[in-house]
XYZ file of C-alpha atoms in Angstrom:
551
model
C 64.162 -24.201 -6.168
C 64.379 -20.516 -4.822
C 61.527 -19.684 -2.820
C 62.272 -16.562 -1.623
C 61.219 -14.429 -3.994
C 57.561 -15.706 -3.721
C 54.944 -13.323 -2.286
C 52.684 -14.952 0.425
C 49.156 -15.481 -0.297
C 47.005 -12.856 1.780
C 43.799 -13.987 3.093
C 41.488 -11.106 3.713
C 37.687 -12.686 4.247
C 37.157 -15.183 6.825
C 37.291 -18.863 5.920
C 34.014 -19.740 4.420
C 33.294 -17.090 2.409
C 31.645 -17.367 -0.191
C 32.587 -15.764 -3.516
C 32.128 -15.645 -6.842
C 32.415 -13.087 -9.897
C 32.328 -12.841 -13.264
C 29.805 -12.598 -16.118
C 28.596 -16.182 -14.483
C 27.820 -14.111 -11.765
C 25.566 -11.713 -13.302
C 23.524 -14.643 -15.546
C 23.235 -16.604 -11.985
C 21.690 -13.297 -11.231
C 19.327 -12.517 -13.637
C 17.868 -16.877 -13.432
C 16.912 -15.791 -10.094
C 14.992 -12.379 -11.158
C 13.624 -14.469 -13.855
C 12.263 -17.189 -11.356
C 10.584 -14.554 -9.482
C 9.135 -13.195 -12.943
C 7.678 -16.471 -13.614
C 5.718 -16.749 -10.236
C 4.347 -13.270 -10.590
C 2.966 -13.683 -14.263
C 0.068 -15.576 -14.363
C -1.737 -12.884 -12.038
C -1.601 -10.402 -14.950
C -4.646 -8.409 -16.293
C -8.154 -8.932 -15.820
C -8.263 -12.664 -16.137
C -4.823 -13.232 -14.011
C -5.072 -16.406 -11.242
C -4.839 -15.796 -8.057
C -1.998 -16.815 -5.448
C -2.349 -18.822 -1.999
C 0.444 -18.152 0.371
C 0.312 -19.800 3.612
C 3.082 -18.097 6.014
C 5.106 -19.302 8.384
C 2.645 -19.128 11.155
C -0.132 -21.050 9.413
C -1.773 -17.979 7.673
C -3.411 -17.733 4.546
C -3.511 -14.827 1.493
C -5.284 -15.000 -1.252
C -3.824 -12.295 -3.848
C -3.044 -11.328 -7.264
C -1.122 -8.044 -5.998
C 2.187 -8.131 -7.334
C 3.627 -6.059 -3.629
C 1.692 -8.551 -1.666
C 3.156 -11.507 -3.199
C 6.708 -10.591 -3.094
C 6.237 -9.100 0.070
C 5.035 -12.553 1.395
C 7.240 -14.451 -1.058
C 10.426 -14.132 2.074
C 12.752 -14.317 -0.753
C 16.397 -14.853 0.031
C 18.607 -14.156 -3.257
C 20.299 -11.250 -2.727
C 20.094 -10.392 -6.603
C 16.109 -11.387 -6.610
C 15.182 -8.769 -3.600
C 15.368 -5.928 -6.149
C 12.407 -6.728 -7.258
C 10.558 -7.057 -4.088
C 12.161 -3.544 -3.683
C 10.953 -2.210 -6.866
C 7.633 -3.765 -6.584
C 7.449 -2.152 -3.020
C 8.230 1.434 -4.484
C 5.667 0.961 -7.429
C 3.034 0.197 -4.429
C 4.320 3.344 -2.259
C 4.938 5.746 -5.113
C 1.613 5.411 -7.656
C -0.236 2.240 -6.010
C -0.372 0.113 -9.144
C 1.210 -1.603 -11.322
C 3.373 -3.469 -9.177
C 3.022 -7.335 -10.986
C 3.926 -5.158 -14.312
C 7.085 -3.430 -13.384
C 8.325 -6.976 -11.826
C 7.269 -8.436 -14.862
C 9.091 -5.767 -17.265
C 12.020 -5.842 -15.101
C 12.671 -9.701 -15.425
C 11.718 -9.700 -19.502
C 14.558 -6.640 -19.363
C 16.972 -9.285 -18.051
C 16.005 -11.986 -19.975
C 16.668 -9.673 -22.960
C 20.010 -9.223 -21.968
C 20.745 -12.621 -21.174
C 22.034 -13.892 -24.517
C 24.247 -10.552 -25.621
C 26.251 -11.489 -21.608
C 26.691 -15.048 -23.067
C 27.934 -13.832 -26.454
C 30.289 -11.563 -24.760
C 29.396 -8.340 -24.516
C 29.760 -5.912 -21.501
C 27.160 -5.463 -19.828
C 27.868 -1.466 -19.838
C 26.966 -1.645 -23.262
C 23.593 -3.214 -22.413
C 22.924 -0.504 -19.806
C 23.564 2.305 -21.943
C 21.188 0.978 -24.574
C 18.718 0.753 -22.198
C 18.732 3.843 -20.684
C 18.325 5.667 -23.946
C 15.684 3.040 -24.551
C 13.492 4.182 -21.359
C 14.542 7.719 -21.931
C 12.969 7.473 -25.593
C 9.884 5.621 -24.114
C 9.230 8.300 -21.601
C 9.614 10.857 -24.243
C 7.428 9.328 -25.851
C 4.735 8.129 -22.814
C 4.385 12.415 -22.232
C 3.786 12.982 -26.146
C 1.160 10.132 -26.548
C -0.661 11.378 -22.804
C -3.924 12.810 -23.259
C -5.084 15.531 -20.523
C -8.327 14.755 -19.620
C -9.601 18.154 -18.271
C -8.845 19.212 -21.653
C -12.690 18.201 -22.665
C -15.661 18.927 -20.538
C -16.507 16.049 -19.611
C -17.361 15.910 -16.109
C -14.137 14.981 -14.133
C -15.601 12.561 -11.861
C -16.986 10.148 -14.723
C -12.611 10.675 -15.597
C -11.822 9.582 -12.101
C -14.574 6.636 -12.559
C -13.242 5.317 -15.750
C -9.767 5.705 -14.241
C -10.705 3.242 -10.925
C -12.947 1.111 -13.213
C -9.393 0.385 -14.714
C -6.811 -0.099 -11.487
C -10.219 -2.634 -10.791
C -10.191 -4.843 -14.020
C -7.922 -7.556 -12.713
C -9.239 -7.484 -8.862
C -11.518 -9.936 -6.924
C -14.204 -6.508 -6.788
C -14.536 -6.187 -10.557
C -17.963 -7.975 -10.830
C -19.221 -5.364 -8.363
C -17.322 -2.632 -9.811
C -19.802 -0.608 -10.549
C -20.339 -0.305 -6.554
C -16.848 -0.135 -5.682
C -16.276 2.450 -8.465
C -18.508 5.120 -6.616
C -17.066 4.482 -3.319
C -13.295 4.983 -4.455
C -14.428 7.962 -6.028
C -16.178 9.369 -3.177
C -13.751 8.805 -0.426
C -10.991 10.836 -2.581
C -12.946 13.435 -3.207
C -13.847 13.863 0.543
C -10.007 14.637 1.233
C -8.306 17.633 0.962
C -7.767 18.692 -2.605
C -4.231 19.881 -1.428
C -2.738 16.694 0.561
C -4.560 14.043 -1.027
C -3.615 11.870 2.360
C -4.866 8.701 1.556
C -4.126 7.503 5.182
C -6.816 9.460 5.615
C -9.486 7.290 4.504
C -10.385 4.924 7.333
C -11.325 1.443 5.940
C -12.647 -1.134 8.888
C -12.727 -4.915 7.922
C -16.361 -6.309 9.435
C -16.620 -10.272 8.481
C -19.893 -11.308 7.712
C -22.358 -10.270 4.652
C -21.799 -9.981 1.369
C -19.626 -7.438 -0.388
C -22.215 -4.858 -1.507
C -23.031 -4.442 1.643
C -20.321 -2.493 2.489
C -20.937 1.188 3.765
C -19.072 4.281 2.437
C -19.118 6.646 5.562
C -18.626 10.923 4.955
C -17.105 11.409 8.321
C -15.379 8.645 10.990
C -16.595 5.061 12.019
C -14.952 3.192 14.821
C -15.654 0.253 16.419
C -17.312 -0.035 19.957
C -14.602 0.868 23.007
C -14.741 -0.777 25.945
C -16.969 0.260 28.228
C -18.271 0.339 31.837
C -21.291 -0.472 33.661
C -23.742 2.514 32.935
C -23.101 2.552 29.143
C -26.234 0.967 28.282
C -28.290 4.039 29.719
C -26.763 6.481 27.772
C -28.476 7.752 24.444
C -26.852 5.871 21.266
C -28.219 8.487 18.865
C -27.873 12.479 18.087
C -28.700 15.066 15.884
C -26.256 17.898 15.613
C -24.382 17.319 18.649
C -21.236 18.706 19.872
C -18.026 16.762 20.262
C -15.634 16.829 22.939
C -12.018 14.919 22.146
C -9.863 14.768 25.732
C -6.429 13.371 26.190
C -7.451 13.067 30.011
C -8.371 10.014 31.771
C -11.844 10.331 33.944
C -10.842 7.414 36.434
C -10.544 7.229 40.091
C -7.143 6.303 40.887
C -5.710 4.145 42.972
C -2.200 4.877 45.061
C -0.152 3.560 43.385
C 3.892 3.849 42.573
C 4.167 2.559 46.917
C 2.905 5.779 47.928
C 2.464 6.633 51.348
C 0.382 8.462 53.418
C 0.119 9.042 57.120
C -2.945 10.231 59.038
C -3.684 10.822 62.461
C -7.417 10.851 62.206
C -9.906 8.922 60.494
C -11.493 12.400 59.428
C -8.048 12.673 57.988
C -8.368 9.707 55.901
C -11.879 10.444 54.701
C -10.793 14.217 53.337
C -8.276 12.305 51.043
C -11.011 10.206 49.528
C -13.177 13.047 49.306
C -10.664 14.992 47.593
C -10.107 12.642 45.101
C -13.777 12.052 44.730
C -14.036 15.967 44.278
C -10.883 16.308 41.779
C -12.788 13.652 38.961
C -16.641 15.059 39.586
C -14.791 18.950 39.057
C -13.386 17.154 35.577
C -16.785 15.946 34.832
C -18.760 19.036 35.871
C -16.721 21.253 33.718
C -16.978 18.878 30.303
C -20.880 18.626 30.898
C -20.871 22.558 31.659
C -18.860 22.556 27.860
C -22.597 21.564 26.573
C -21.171 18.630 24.565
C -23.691 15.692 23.764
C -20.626 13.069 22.981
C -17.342 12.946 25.330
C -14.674 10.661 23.326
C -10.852 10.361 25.183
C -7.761 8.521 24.279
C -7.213 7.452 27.757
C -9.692 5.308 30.055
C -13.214 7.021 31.011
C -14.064 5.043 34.396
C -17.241 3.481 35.602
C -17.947 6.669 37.838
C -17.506 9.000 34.720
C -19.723 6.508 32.579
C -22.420 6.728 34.853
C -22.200 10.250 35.485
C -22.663 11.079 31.779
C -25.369 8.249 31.404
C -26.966 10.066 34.176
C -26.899 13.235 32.047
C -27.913 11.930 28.496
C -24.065 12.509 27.486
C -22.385 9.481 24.662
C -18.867 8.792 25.914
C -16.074 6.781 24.789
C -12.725 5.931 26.148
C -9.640 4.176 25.193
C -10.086 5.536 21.260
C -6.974 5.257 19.506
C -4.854 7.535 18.151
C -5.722 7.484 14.346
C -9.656 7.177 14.530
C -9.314 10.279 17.203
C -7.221 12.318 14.531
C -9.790 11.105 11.905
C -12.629 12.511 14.154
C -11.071 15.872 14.719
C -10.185 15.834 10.911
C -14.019 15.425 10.207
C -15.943 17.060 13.163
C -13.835 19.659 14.111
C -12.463 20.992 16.970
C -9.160 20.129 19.012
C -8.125 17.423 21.539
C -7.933 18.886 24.798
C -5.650 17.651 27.588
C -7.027 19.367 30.071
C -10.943 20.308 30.969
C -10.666 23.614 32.269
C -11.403 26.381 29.918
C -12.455 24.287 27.151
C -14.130 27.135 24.195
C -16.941 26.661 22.072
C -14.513 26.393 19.144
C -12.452 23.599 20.828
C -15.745 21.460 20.377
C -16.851 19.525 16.854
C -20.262 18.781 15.359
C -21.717 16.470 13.023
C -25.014 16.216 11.441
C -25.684 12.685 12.852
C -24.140 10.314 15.485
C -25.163 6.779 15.932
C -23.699 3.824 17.478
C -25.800 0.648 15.261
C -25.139 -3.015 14.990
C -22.641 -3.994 11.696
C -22.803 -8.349 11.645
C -21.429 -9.422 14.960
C -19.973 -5.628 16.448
C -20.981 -2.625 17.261
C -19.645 0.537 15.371
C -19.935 4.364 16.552
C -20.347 6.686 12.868
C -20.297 10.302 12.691
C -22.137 11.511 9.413
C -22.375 14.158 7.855
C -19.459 16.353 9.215
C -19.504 20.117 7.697
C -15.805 19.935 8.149
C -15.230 16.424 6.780
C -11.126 15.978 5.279
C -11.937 12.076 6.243
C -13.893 9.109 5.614
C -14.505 5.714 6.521
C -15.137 2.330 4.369
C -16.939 -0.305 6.120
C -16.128 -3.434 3.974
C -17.496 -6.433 4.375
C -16.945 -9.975 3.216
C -17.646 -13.379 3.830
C -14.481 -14.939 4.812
C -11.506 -12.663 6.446
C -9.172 -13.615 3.218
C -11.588 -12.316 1.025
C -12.463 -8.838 2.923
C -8.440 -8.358 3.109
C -8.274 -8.700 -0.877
C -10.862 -6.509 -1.296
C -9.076 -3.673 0.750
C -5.704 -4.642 -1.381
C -7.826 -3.869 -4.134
C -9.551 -0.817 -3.041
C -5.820 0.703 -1.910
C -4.693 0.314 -5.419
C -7.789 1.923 -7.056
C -7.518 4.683 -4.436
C -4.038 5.176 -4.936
C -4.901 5.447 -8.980
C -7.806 7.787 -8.535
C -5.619 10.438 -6.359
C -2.834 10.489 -8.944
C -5.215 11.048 -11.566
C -6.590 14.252 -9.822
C -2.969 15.118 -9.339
C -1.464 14.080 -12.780
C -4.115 14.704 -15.194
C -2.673 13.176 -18.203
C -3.900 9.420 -18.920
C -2.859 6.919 -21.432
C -5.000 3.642 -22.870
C -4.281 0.200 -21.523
C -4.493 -3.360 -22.124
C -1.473 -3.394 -23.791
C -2.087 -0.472 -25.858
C 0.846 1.802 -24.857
C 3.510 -0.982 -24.491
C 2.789 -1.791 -28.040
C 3.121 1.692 -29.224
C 6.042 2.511 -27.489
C 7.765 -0.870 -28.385
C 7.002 0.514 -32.449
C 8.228 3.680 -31.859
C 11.827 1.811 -30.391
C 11.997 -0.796 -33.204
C 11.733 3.021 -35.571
C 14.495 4.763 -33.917
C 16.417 1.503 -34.259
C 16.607 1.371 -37.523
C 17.764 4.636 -37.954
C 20.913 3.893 -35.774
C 23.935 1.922 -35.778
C 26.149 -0.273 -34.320
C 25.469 -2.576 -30.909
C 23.013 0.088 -29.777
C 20.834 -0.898 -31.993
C 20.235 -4.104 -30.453
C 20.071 -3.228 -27.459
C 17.259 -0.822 -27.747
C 15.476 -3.131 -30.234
C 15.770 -5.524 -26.916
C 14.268 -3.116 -25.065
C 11.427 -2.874 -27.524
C 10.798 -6.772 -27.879
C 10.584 -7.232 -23.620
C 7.763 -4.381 -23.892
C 5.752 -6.424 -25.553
C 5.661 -9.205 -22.696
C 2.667 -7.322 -21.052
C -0.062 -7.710 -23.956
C 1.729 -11.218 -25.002
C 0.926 -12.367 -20.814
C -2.483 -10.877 -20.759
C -3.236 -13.026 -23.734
C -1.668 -16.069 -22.234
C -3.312 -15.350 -18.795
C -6.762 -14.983 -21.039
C -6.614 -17.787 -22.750
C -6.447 -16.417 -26.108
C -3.425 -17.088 -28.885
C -0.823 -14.740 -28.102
C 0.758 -15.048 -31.283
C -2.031 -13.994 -33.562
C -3.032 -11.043 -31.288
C 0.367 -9.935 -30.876
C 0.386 -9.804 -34.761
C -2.720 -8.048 -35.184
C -1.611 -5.294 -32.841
C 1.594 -4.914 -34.191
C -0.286 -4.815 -38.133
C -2.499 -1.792 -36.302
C 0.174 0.106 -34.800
C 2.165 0.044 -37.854
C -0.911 1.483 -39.444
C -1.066 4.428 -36.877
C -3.723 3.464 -34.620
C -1.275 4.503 -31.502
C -4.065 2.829 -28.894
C -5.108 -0.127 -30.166
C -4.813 -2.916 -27.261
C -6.777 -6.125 -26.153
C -10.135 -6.798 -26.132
C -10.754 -9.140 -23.325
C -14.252 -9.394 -24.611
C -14.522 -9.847 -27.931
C -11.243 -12.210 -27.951
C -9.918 -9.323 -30.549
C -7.921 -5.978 -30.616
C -9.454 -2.901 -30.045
C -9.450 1.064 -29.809
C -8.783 1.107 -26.125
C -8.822 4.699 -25.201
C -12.649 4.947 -26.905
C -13.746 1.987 -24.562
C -12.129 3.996 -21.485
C -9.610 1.587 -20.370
C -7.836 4.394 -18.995
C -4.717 4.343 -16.833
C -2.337 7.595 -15.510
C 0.681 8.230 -17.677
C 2.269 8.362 -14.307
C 2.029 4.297 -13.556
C 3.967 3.764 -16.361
C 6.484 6.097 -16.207
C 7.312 5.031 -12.887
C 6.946 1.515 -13.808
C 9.049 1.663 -16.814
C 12.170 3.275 -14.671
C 11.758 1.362 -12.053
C 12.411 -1.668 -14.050
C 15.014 -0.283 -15.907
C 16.777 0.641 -12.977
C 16.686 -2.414 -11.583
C 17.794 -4.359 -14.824
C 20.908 -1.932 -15.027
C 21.319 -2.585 -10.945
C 21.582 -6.245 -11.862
C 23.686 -5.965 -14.714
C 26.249 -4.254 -12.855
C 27.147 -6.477 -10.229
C 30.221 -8.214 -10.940
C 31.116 -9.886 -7.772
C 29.316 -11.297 -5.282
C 30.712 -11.906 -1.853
C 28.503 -14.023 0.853
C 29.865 -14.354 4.167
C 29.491 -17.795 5.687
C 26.651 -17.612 8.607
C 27.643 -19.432 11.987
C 26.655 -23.320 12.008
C 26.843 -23.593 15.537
C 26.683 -22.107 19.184
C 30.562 -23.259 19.272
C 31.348 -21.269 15.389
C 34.551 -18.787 15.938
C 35.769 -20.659 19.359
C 38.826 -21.943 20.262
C 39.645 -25.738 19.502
C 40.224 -27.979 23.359
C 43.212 -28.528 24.208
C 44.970 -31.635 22.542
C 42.364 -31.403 19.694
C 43.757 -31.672 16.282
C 44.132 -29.336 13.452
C 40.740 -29.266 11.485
C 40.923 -29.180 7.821
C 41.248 -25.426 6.596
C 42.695 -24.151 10.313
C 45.819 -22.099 9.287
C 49.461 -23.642 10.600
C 51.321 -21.629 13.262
């Protein structure tokens, strides 16, 4: 046989790789998004389960935060870590909603799991669901009501909107509490920014939930402190804050410095010097007239005493983001020097007090005219359950400030999902061809959020999912689930309120992931090292291993 026309088979990836294509490929894919769907689904909605995760190192959560979950999850499928990423997005971008876009995203794929296996391309798929979510969006802003359209007061808006974001947390049987306190720490920010980093919230173990604190200024917890602390004054009314980058320490040589002296009087001028340099520093902050002294760096046992000495509060070793949070709330500027400090370099507040919360000791500063920060004190019985209820608390306060930003809200419960999937399954009809299907698809996987919160309820999906479809057909665009009465219900008149905003975002999101999925054809996996000896040279007089090429 002739031979030499034959072209040589090329090897371009390393031995060991991994790979593998095809429309296999993408339904391998989408399995894996779907196993991640199933984990996350029975923590929908108001009566969702919770999840236990122990880590790695031994420690425990206890969540029903889609972010959380995934983020603890340490999944490994390269295909499946789109939804962590999506999830992750939902949490940074609007702050809830992150178990419903996963959710949405893996009923997407399911969807278009049995139009791969009957052969169609999978561009066809992503077309139809683009228009889909660009018809659902469409309609999402149409459907939005603005609620500063009325004149009803806009906090009881905000209220109904956090009561909402808190229907399927731990806190919702002391909503009612927590709804207030959301409220109030967004409104103490600056309408403008809306920083939520600026709201301080301390975990304190110990005590019951309701007897967490809402602070209008900055709470931080005790500093360390030197001998002569005790004797200073723990309380003040109207005092004036000083905030130095400067440390009031004597210091030692250090860095192998030398000095040579002749004299002993020589020797004893250095130490005075140095004793002279620190008591100028503290002469000209008590001079300043400030009651509190708080520094980033280390305030020494001389200083502490000094001040103690002069009924002056200090505190060193504050960190960086409570001493931003002070100046935020009192006032003033950090110094990094203590000559020349001004009058309007210093803060005030209307009360300081340093007071015993369960087993530590926390420094508050209330009432601050100039307050753009606040602190939540939250506290808990066991540490699991105080770092729910902050999980919680984020997404509620994450809700509340888009709803001052974005004004326009939109029922829940399954309310809009059902509309929107009524007003696909219309516009289907009226087309033709595979597009149909695919945005009828995209219509049917909607309705896996109100057919979940049913199953995560308890209640028969199948006759509720009826009933709201009956009442949508009818026109009654937000008509949803009524976890109380077991029945359907006008949701926007019993102020299950959430922004337009979440659901835009979610329904993209999930829609871009689908289509992210759906076009990858190929996967290629490069084979990771087995050993410390992978990738070296064979000893001499070894023999060929199986796979080594021939020279």
């Amino acid at each position: 046989m002739n031979f030499g026309n034959r072209t040589p088979t090329i090897v371009v990836l390393k031995e060991g790789t991994d790979s593998s294509q095809g429309r296999g490929q993408i339904i391998s894919n989408i399995n894996a998004c779907i196993a991640i769907q199933e984990t996350l689904k029975p923590t929908l909605g108001p009566l969702g389960s919770d999840i236990l995760i122990v880590s790695s190192n031994q420690k425990t959560t206890i969540s029903n935060d889609g972010a959380t979950i995934l983020k603890l999850l340490d999944v490994v499928h390269p295909a499946a870590k789109t939804l962590v990423d999506i999830s992750r997005a939902q949490d940074a971008e609007v702050g809830d909603g992150t178990t419903s876009v996963t959710i949405l995203a893996g009923e997407l794929m399911k969807e278009a799991k049995p139009f791969l296996e009957e052969g169609i391309s999978s561009h066809i798929i992503m077309k139809g669901y683009r228009k889909a979510v660009q018809l659902a969006t469409a309609k999402i802003n149409e459907l939005a009501v603005d609620i500063t359209s009325n004149n009803t007061d806009s906090r009881e808006l905000l209220e109904r909107c956090a009561r909402t974001a808190m229907t399927s947390k731990l806190i919702y049987s002391n909503a009612d509490f927590f709804v207030k306190m959301v409220v109030d720490a967004v409104l103490s920010l600056n309408r403008d920014e809306l920083d939520e980093k600026l709201i301080g919230i301390k975990k304190i173990a110990g005590g019951a939930m309701e007897e967490s604190m809402f602070i209008d200024g900055v709470a931080f917890q005790k500093t360390f402190s030197y001998a002569g602390f005790e004797q200073q004054p723990k309380r003040f009314t109207d005092p004036k804050v000083v905030c130095l980058n400067v440390e009031l320490e004597l210091k030692a040589e250090k860095d192998n410095a030398e000095v040579r002296v002749e004299h002993v009087e020589d020797y004893q001028s250095i130490v005075d010097a140095e004793w002279q340099i620190i008591l100028d520093k503290l002469k000209q902050i008590e001079d300043t007239g400030a009651s509190i002294v708080l520094s980033k760096l280390p305030i020494g046992d001389l200083a502490t005493q000094y001040f103690a000495d002069r009924n002056i509060f200090c505190a060193g070793r504050v960190s960086t983001d409570d001493m931003i949070r002070v100046i935020k709330a009192v006032g003033g500027s950090i110094q990094s020097t203590t000559t020349e400090i001004q009058p309007e370099h210093l803060g005030t507040c209307k009360l300081f007090e340093e007071i015993q919360i369960g087993s530590e000791r926390y420094n508050l500063f209330k009432g601050c005219p100039k307050a753009k920060t606040c602190t939540l004190l939250l506290r808990g019985g066991a540490e699991q359950v105080i770092a729910e209820v902050e999980r919680s608390l984020h997404d509620a306060i994450m809700i509340v400030k888009r709803a001052l930003q974005n004004k326009f809200v939109v029922a829940g419960g399954g309310a809009i999902e059902m509309e929107l999937s009524k007003h696909l399954r219309d516009y289907s009809k009226t087309i033709a061809g595979k597009q149909q299907l695919m945005i009828n698809a995209f219509a049917k996987a909607l309705e896996v959020i109100p057919r979940q919160l049913c199953e995560n309820a308890g209640f028969d999906a199948i006759d509720i999912l009826n009933r709201l479809r009956m009442a949508h057909s009818n026109g009654e665009k937000w008509c949803g689930i009524n976890f109380e009465t077991e029945d359907i219900d006008d949701n926007f008149a019993k102020f299950v309120w959430e922004p337009a905003l979440v659901k835009i975002n979610a329904l993209g999101s999930a829609t871009e992931a689908t289509n992210l999925i759906l076009s990858i054809d190929e996967t290629i996996k490069n084979q990771e090292s087995q050993s410390a000896n992978a990738g070296m040279m064979p000893p001499q007089g070894a023999g060929r291993g199986r796979g080594m090429p021939m020279q």
